[in-house]
Amino acid sequence: MNWRALFKPSAKYSIIALIIVGVVMGVVGYFATQQTLHATSTDEFCMTCHSNHSLKDEVLASAHGGGSAGVTVQCQDCHLPHGPVDYLIKKIIVSKDLYGFVTIKDFNTQAWLDENRKEQADLALEYFRATDSANCQHCHTRIYEDQPETMKKMAKRMHERNAKQEGDKRKTCVDCHKGVAHPYPKK
Ligand code: HEC
Ligand code: HEC
Ligand code: HEC
Ligand code: HEC
């Protein structure tokens, strides 16, 4: 190939054309990926690998599945970020699960979950801590300011006090609220 041709005026257009084609493909690719990612974020998708785990039943039995408001919170509402970029990054991390699924012996059994619950729960909690429980706050928007009248006095007091804490002293939702969807293991 004659590289000098790239800088000739006639070749310039083809480079511009290539860039345009590239951008178009990038945009199309981006939306296609979003669609795929969306499809891969339903409870059903999560439960394809976790099908023998009691996770979904636990959510349904909790306030997040069986509450009086008729809301069933989806796995992704709590476990996946809402911004597209963070979402992609987390998805890539989650894709390690594919490797785990193939390599961890007896992974998709209730016995495995019971056995490894504490370790898995703490891994999951790491994510919530790293994001200041952003997913919880996505729905629970009025915990620290403008608290609802109906909120228990004790809850109000705890939340108000926590909101005033600075730096490391300030706790995140899951520091005080463990096991809001699955039973948090004691040991
Ligand atoms: C390809 C199979 C597969 C799919 C699909 C899958 N998981 Fe998992 N998941 C695993 C495996 C394997 C582990 C154990 C990972 C390990 O310890 O290496 C795991 C662990 C977890 C953990 C605990 C560990 C951690 O890092 O937080 C959570 C939470 C979790 N999965 C949530 C989900 C959610 C939510 C979905 C749906 C968006 C989902 N999983 C879909 C295979 C899967
Ligand atoms: C998709 C929205 C949504 C998300 C995400 C969500 N919640 Fe909730 N949560 C609710 C709703 C709705 C209720 C009330 C259910 C009812 O009682 O009718 C609730 C109830 C609660 C309660 C009171 C009931 C109980 O279990 O004690 C606590 C505490 C709570 N959520 C904490 C959390 C935490 C911590 C997270 C993040 C790990 C979280 N929530 C994520 C919607 C959500
Ligand atoms: C310093 C500890 C602490 C932190 C941090 C904290 N909470 Fe609470 N929260 C409590 C206590 C204590 C209660 C009252 C006891 C109970 O109902 O479980 C409570 C109650 C609640 C309730 C039930 C309110 C009611 O009236 O029934 C919800 C919902 C809730 N918290 C959500 C959250 C969310 C979301 C976050 C993060 C933004 C959060 N909390 C952070 C301690 C905390
Ligand atoms: C209301 C928020 C919420 C919902 C909905 C939710 N989770 Fe979780 N999940 C958590 C939190 C918080 C933890 C960390 C441990 C704890 O506090 O119980 C966790 C822990 C886990 C773990 C680690 C093992 C364990 O039991 O602690 C797995 C696996 C998991 N979730 C999968 C799922 C799947 C699959 C779904 C959907 C069927 C789901 N979660 C729905 C909040 C949620």
Short mmCIF file of C-alpha atoms and ligand atoms in Angstrom, two decimals:
data_model
loop_
_atom_site.label_atom_id
_atom_site.label_comp_id
_atom_site.label_asym_id
_atom_site.label_seq_id
_atom_site.Cartn_x
_atom_site.Cartn_y
_atom_site.Cartn_z
CA MET A 1 0.00 0.00 0.00
CA ASN A 2 1.17 3.51 -0.82
CA TRP A 3 0.95 5.35 2.51
CA ARG A 4 1.70 8.69 0.94
CA ALA A 5 -1.62 8.39 -0.91
CA LEU A 6 -3.35 8.85 2.44
CA PHE A 7 -2.24 12.45 2.52
CA LYS A 8 -3.20 13.27 -1.04
CA PRO A 9 -6.31 15.43 -1.29
CA SER A 10 -8.32 12.70 -3.00
CA ALA A 11 -7.48 10.22 -0.25
CA LYS A 12 -8.49 12.71 2.46
CA TYR A 13 -12.13 12.25 1.58
CA SER A 14 -11.92 8.55 1.97
CA ILE A 15 -10.39 9.00 5.39
CA ILE A 16 -13.23 11.33 6.35
CA ALA A 17 -15.67 8.82 4.90
CA LEU A 18 -14.04 6.09 6.96
CA ILE A 19 -14.27 8.19 10.09
CA ILE A 20 -17.97 8.84 9.43
CA VAL A 21 -18.63 5.16 8.81
CA GLY A 22 -16.69 4.38 11.98
CA VAL A 23 -18.71 6.82 14.07
CA VAL A 24 -21.99 5.52 12.65
CA MET A 25 -21.00 1.93 13.38
CA GLY A 26 -19.91 2.95 16.85
CA VAL A 27 -23.27 4.54 17.58
CA VAL A 28 -25.21 1.60 16.15
CA GLY A 29 -22.97 -0.77 18.08
CA TYR A 30 -23.51 1.21 21.26
CA PHE A 31 -27.29 0.95 21.03
CA ALA A 32 -27.16 -2.69 20.00
CA THR A 33 -25.05 -3.40 23.07
CA GLN A 34 -27.46 -1.46 25.25
CA GLN A 35 -30.30 -3.62 23.97
CA THR A 36 -28.38 -6.80 24.62
CA LEU A 37 -27.34 -5.60 28.04
CA HIS A 38 -30.90 -4.68 28.78
CA ALA A 39 -32.10 -8.14 27.82
CA THR A 40 -29.39 -9.66 29.96
CA SER A 41 -30.49 -7.74 33.02
CA THR A 42 -33.86 -9.24 33.76
CA ASP A 43 -34.39 -11.44 36.78
CA GLU A 44 -34.78 -14.38 34.41
CA PHE A 45 -31.31 -13.77 33.06
CA CYS A 46 -29.80 -13.68 36.54
CA MET A 47 -31.70 -16.80 37.47
CA THR A 48 -30.40 -18.79 34.48
CA CYS A 49 -27.17 -19.32 36.39
CA HIS A 50 -28.61 -18.96 39.89
CA SER A 51 -31.64 -21.16 39.04
CA ASN A 52 -31.20 -23.53 41.97
CA HIS A 53 -30.55 -20.74 44.44
CA SER A 54 -33.30 -19.45 46.72
CA LEU A 55 -32.42 -15.81 45.84
CA LYS A 56 -35.59 -14.91 43.97
CA ASP A 57 -37.88 -16.48 46.60
CA GLU A 58 -36.00 -14.56 49.26
CA VAL A 59 -36.60 -11.27 47.49
CA LEU A 60 -40.29 -12.12 47.10
CA ALA A 61 -40.55 -12.91 50.80
CA SER A 62 -38.83 -9.65 51.79
CA ALA A 63 -40.26 -6.13 51.97
CA HIS A 64 -38.70 -5.63 48.52
CA GLY A 65 -40.90 -8.27 46.92
CA GLY A 66 -43.92 -8.68 49.11
CA GLY A 67 -44.43 -5.17 50.44
CA SER A 68 -47.84 -3.58 50.83
CA ALA A 69 -47.06 -1.18 47.96
CA GLY A 70 -47.12 -4.00 45.41
CA VAL A 71 -43.58 -3.34 44.28
CA THR A 72 -41.23 -6.16 43.34
CA VAL A 73 -37.70 -4.86 43.19
CA GLN A 74 -35.67 -6.49 40.42
CA CYS A 75 -32.19 -7.96 40.90
CA GLN A 76 -30.69 -5.31 38.66
CA ASP A 77 -32.32 -2.43 40.57
CA CYS A 78 -30.06 -3.26 43.48
CA HIS A 79 -27.10 -4.98 41.88
CA LEU A 80 -26.35 -3.08 38.67
CA PRO A 81 -25.50 0.60 38.25
CA HIS A 82 -27.87 2.94 36.43
CA GLY A 83 -25.43 5.04 34.39
CA PRO A 84 -24.53 3.53 30.98
CA VAL A 85 -20.76 3.70 31.44
CA ASP A 86 -20.73 2.32 34.99
CA TYR A 87 -23.21 -0.24 33.80
CA LEU A 88 -20.87 -1.48 31.07
CA ILE A 89 -17.95 -1.60 33.48
CA LYS A 90 -19.93 -3.59 36.04
CA LYS A 91 -21.16 -5.89 33.29
CA ILE A 92 -17.59 -6.66 32.33
CA ILE A 93 -16.83 -7.46 35.95
CA VAL A 94 -19.98 -9.56 36.17
CA SER A 95 -18.87 -11.41 33.07
CA LYS A 96 -16.24 -13.00 35.32
CA ASP A 97 -19.24 -14.89 36.67
CA LEU A 98 -19.29 -16.80 33.41
CA TYR A 99 -15.84 -18.12 34.23
CA GLY A 100 -16.93 -18.91 37.77
CA PHE A 101 -20.03 -20.63 36.52
CA VAL A 102 -17.95 -23.02 34.44
CA THR A 103 -15.17 -23.54 36.98
CA ILE A 104 -16.79 -23.52 40.44
CA LYS A 105 -17.78 -27.06 41.37
CA ASP A 106 -21.51 -27.47 42.16
CA PHE A 107 -22.01 -23.70 41.89
CA ASN A 108 -25.67 -23.86 40.93
CA THR A 109 -26.83 -25.80 43.97
CA GLN A 110 -28.49 -24.52 47.13
CA ALA A 111 -25.82 -26.33 49.14
CA TRP A 112 -23.12 -24.23 47.49
CA LEU A 113 -25.00 -21.01 48.26
CA ASP A 114 -25.60 -22.03 51.88
CA GLU A 115 -21.96 -22.94 52.25
CA ASN A 116 -20.61 -19.75 50.64
CA ARG A 117 -23.30 -17.26 51.56
CA LYS A 118 -21.19 -15.16 53.92
CA GLU A 119 -18.33 -14.78 51.46
CA GLN A 120 -20.67 -13.97 48.57
CA ALA A 121 -22.68 -11.54 50.68
CA ASP A 122 -19.53 -9.68 51.65
CA LEU A 123 -18.45 -9.49 48.00
CA ALA A 124 -21.83 -8.04 47.15
CA LEU A 125 -21.59 -5.59 50.06
CA GLU A 126 -18.22 -4.34 48.77
CA TYR A 127 -19.98 -3.08 45.69
CA PHE A 128 -22.63 -1.24 47.72
CA ARG A 129 -19.97 0.35 49.91
CA ALA A 130 -17.92 1.41 46.89
CA THR A 131 -20.94 3.25 45.47
CA ASP A 132 -22.31 4.67 48.75
CA SER A 133 -25.32 2.40 48.16
CA ALA A 134 -26.29 4.53 45.15
CA ASN A 135 -28.79 1.91 43.99
CA CYS A 136 -30.63 2.01 47.30
CA GLN A 137 -30.70 5.79 47.17
CA HIS A 138 -32.02 5.67 43.63
CA CYS A 139 -35.39 4.62 45.08
CA HIS A 140 -35.05 5.77 48.68
CA THR A 141 -34.47 9.39 47.77
CA ARG A 142 -35.75 10.98 50.97
CA ILE A 143 -33.72 9.33 53.68
CA TYR A 144 -31.48 12.22 54.63
CA GLU A 145 -33.38 15.31 53.61
CA ASP A 146 -37.08 15.95 53.44
CA GLN A 147 -37.88 12.75 55.33
CA PRO A 148 -41.48 11.61 55.09
CA GLU A 149 -43.72 12.37 58.07
CA THR A 150 -44.66 8.73 58.28
CA MET A 151 -41.13 7.53 58.87
CA LYS A 152 -40.55 6.03 62.30
CA LYS A 153 -39.05 8.50 64.80
CA MET A 154 -36.20 6.14 65.53
CA ALA A 155 -35.38 5.83 61.84
CA LYS A 156 -35.50 9.60 61.37
CA ARG A 157 -33.18 10.16 64.28
CA MET A 158 -30.66 7.59 63.06
CA HIS A 159 -30.70 8.94 59.52
CA GLU A 160 -30.41 12.56 60.61
CA ARG A 161 -27.52 11.80 62.89
CA ASN A 162 -25.75 9.84 60.16
CA ALA A 163 -26.25 12.61 57.61
CA LYS A 164 -24.28 14.97 59.88
CA GLN A 165 -21.29 12.64 60.14
CA GLU A 166 -18.22 13.47 58.10
CA GLY A 167 -15.82 11.25 56.16
CA ASP A 168 -15.27 7.72 57.41
CA LYS A 169 -17.74 8.16 60.26
CA ARG A 170 -20.62 8.49 57.84
CA LYS A 171 -22.17 5.11 57.21
CA THR A 172 -23.78 3.88 54.02
CA CYS A 173 -27.23 2.25 53.85
CA VAL A 174 -25.98 -1.34 53.89
CA ASP A 175 -23.76 -0.73 56.92
CA CYS A 176 -26.95 -0.44 58.99
CA HIS A 177 -29.35 -2.37 56.77
CA LYS A 178 -28.11 -5.84 55.95
CA GLY A 179 -30.31 -8.57 54.60
CA VAL A 180 -32.94 -6.30 53.05
CA ALA A 181 -33.52 -8.80 50.24
CA HIS A 182 -31.80 -12.02 51.28
CA PRO A 183 -31.13 -13.23 54.80
CA TYR A 184 -27.71 -11.96 55.82
CA PRO A 185 -25.79 -14.88 57.33
CA LYS A 186 -24.52 -14.55 60.90
CA LYS A 187 -21.30 -16.43 60.26
C1 HEC B 1 -23.10 -16.81 33.77
C2 HEC B 1 -23.74 -17.19 35.02
C3 HEC B 1 -24.25 -16.08 35.91
C4 HEC B 1 -25.19 -15.11 35.60
C5 HEC B 1 -25.93 -14.93 34.30
C6 HEC B 1 -25.35 -14.32 36.81
N1 HEC B 1 -24.53 -14.76 37.80
FE1 HEC B 1 -24.31 -13.95 39.66
N2 HEC B 1 -22.80 -15.28 40.08
C7 HEC B 1 -22.38 -16.28 39.24
C8 HEC B 1 -21.24 -16.97 39.84
C9 HEC B 1 -20.46 -18.14 39.25
C10 HEC B 1 -20.99 -16.31 41.09
C11 HEC B 1 -19.88 -16.62 42.07
C12 HEC B 1 -18.71 -15.73 41.69
C13 HEC B 1 -17.42 -16.04 42.37
O1 HEC B 1 -17.37 -16.10 43.59
O2 HEC B 1 -16.43 -16.15 41.63
C14 HEC B 1 -22.01 -15.25 41.20
C15 HEC B 1 -22.10 -14.38 42.28
C16 HEC B 1 -23.02 -13.34 42.38
C17 HEC B 1 -23.09 -12.39 43.47
C18 HEC B 1 -22.22 -12.34 44.73
C19 HEC B 1 -20.80 -12.00 44.45
C20 HEC B 1 -20.54 -10.59 44.02
O3 HEC B 1 -19.48 -10.37 43.39
O4 HEC B 1 -21.33 -9.68 44.28
C21 HEC B 1 -24.12 -11.53 43.19
C22 HEC B 1 -24.58 -10.35 44.01
C23 HEC B 1 -24.69 -11.95 41.92
N3 HEC B 1 -24.01 -13.05 41.45
C24 HEC B 1 -25.76 -11.33 41.33
C25 HEC B 1 -26.18 -11.58 40.02
C26 HEC B 1 -27.17 -10.77 39.32
C27 HEC B 1 -27.89 -9.58 39.90
C28 HEC B 1 -27.30 -11.30 38.07
C29 HEC B 1 -28.17 -10.78 36.92
C30 HEC B 1 -27.86 -9.41 36.47
C31 HEC B 1 -26.38 -12.45 37.99
N4 HEC B 1 -25.73 -12.58 39.19
C32 HEC B 1 -26.22 -13.24 36.88
C33 HEC B 1 -22.90 -16.61 38.00
C34 HEC B 1 -23.83 -15.85 37.31
C1 HEC B 2 -36.55 -0.24 43.02
C2 HEC B 2 -36.68 0.53 44.25
C3 HEC B 2 -35.93 0.10 45.51
C4 HEC B 2 -34.59 -0.18 45.64
C5 HEC B 2 -33.53 -0.23 44.56
C6 HEC B 2 -34.37 -0.43 47.05
N1 HEC B 2 -35.54 -0.31 47.73
FE1 HEC B 2 -35.78 -0.50 49.75
N2 HEC B 2 -37.78 -0.42 49.53
C7 HEC B 2 -38.45 -0.10 48.36
C8 HEC B 2 -39.89 -0.12 48.60
C9 HEC B 2 -40.97 0.20 47.58
C10 HEC B 2 -40.06 -0.45 49.97
C11 HEC B 2 -41.36 -0.55 50.74
C12 HEC B 2 -41.98 -1.90 50.64
C13 HEC B 2 -43.27 -1.94 51.45
O1 HEC B 2 -43.19 -2.08 52.65
O2 HEC B 2 -44.32 -1.83 50.83
C14 HEC B 2 -38.72 -0.62 50.54
C15 HEC B 2 -38.45 -0.92 51.87
C16 HEC B 2 -37.20 -0.83 52.46
C17 HEC B 2 -36.94 -0.91 53.88
C18 HEC B 2 -37.97 -1.11 54.99
C19 HEC B 2 -38.41 -2.54 55.06
C20 HEC B 2 -37.36 -3.42 55.63
O3 HEC B 2 -36.91 -4.34 54.91
O4 HEC B 2 -36.94 -3.22 56.78
C21 HEC B 2 -35.57 -0.78 54.04
C22 HEC B 2 -34.80 -0.77 55.35
C23 HEC B 2 -34.99 -0.64 52.72
N3 HEC B 2 -36.02 -0.66 51.79
C24 HEC B 2 -33.65 -0.50 52.45
C25 HEC B 2 -33.09 -0.63 51.18
C26 HEC B 2 -31.68 -0.79 50.91
C27 HEC B 2 -30.60 -0.85 51.97
C28 HEC B 2 -31.54 -0.89 49.56
C29 HEC B 2 -30.26 -1.13 48.74
C30 HEC B 2 -29.56 -2.37 49.06
C31 HEC B 2 -32.86 -0.75 48.97
N4 HEC B 2 -33.76 -0.60 49.99
C32 HEC B 2 -33.13 -0.73 47.60
C33 HEC B 2 -37.86 0.18 47.14
C34 HEC B 2 -36.52 0.00 46.83
C1 HEC B 3 -26.62 4.72 61.05
C2 HEC B 3 -27.45 3.62 60.65
C3 HEC B 3 -28.38 3.82 59.46
C4 HEC B 3 -28.04 4.22 58.19
C5 HEC B 3 -26.68 4.63 57.67
C6 HEC B 3 -29.24 4.13 57.40
N1 HEC B 3 -30.27 3.69 58.18
FE1 HEC B 3 -32.18 3.37 57.56
N2 HEC B 3 -32.76 2.92 59.48
C7 HEC B 3 -31.89 2.83 60.56
C8 HEC B 3 -32.66 2.47 61.74
C9 HEC B 3 -32.07 2.22 63.12
C10 HEC B 3 -34.00 2.35 61.34
C11 HEC B 3 -35.22 1.99 62.22
C12 HEC B 3 -35.27 0.55 62.54
C13 HEC B 3 -35.94 -0.21 61.49
O1 HEC B 3 -37.07 0.10 61.13
O2 HEC B 3 -35.30 -1.16 60.96
C14 HEC B 3 -34.01 2.62 59.90
C15 HEC B 3 -35.16 2.56 59.11
C16 HEC B 3 -35.16 2.66 57.72
C17 HEC B 3 -36.32 2.48 56.89
C18 HEC B 3 -37.73 2.18 57.36
C19 HEC B 3 -38.39 3.45 57.78
C20 HEC B 3 -39.76 3.23 58.39
O3 HEC B 3 -40.35 4.20 58.84
O4 HEC B 3 -40.23 2.09 58.44
C21 HEC B 3 -35.90 2.64 55.59
C22 HEC B 3 -36.75 2.55 54.34
C23 HEC B 3 -34.49 2.91 55.63
N3 HEC B 3 -34.06 2.94 56.93
C24 HEC B 3 -33.71 3.10 54.50
C25 HEC B 3 -32.37 3.52 54.54
C26 HEC B 3 -31.59 3.84 53.36
C27 HEC B 3 -32.07 3.71 51.94
C28 HEC B 3 -30.36 4.24 53.79
C29 HEC B 3 -29.22 4.79 52.96
C30 HEC B 3 -29.53 6.03 52.24
C31 HEC B 3 -30.37 4.15 55.25
N4 HEC B 3 -31.61 3.72 55.65
C32 HEC B 3 -29.29 4.42 56.06
C33 HEC B 3 -30.52 3.06 60.53
C34 HEC B 3 -29.79 3.50 59.45
C1 HEC B 4 -33.45 -4.61 47.60
C2 HEC B 4 -32.15 -4.86 47.00
C3 HEC B 4 -31.82 -6.23 46.46
C4 HEC B 4 -32.53 -6.97 45.55
C5 HEC B 4 -33.87 -6.67 44.91
C6 HEC B 4 -31.72 -8.15 45.28
N1 HEC B 4 -30.58 -8.12 46.02
FE1 HEC B 4 -29.12 -9.51 46.05
N2 HEC B 4 -28.20 -8.55 47.62
C7 HEC B 4 -28.56 -7.31 48.10
C8 HEC B 4 -27.67 -6.95 49.19
C9 HEC B 4 -27.72 -5.66 49.99
C10 HEC B 4 -26.74 -8.01 49.33
C11 HEC B 4 -25.57 -8.10 50.34
C12 HEC B 4 -25.86 -9.06 51.49
C13 HEC B 4 -27.04 -8.68 52.35
O1 HEC B 4 -27.10 -7.58 52.90
O2 HEC B 4 -27.93 -9.54 52.48
C14 HEC B 4 -27.12 -9.01 48.32
C15 HEC B 4 -26.49 -10.23 48.14
C16 HEC B 4 -26.68 -11.07 47.05
C17 HEC B 4 -25.91 -12.27 46.75
C18 HEC B 4 -24.77 -12.82 47.58
C19 HEC B 4 -25.30 -13.95 48.49
C20 HEC B 4 -26.22 -13.48 49.56
O3 HEC B 4 -27.31 -14.06 49.71
O4 HEC B 4 -25.93 -12.52 50.28
C21 HEC B 4 -26.41 -12.79 45.58
C22 HEC B 4 -25.90 -14.03 44.86
C23 HEC B 4 -27.51 -11.94 45.15
N3 HEC B 4 -27.65 -10.91 46.07
C24 HEC B 4 -28.26 -12.14 44.02
C25 HEC B 4 -29.48 -11.53 43.77
C26 HEC B 4 -30.44 -11.94 42.74
C27 HEC B 4 -30.20 -13.05 41.75
C28 HEC B 4 -31.52 -11.10 42.86
C29 HEC B 4 -32.83 -11.15 42.07
C30 HEC B 4 -33.59 -12.39 42.18
C31 HEC B 4 -31.23 -10.17 43.94
N4 HEC B 4 -30.00 -10.46 44.47
C32 HEC B 4 -32.08 -9.14 44.36
C33 HEC B 4 -29.61 -6.55 47.66
C34 HEC B 4 -30.59 -6.97 46.76
#
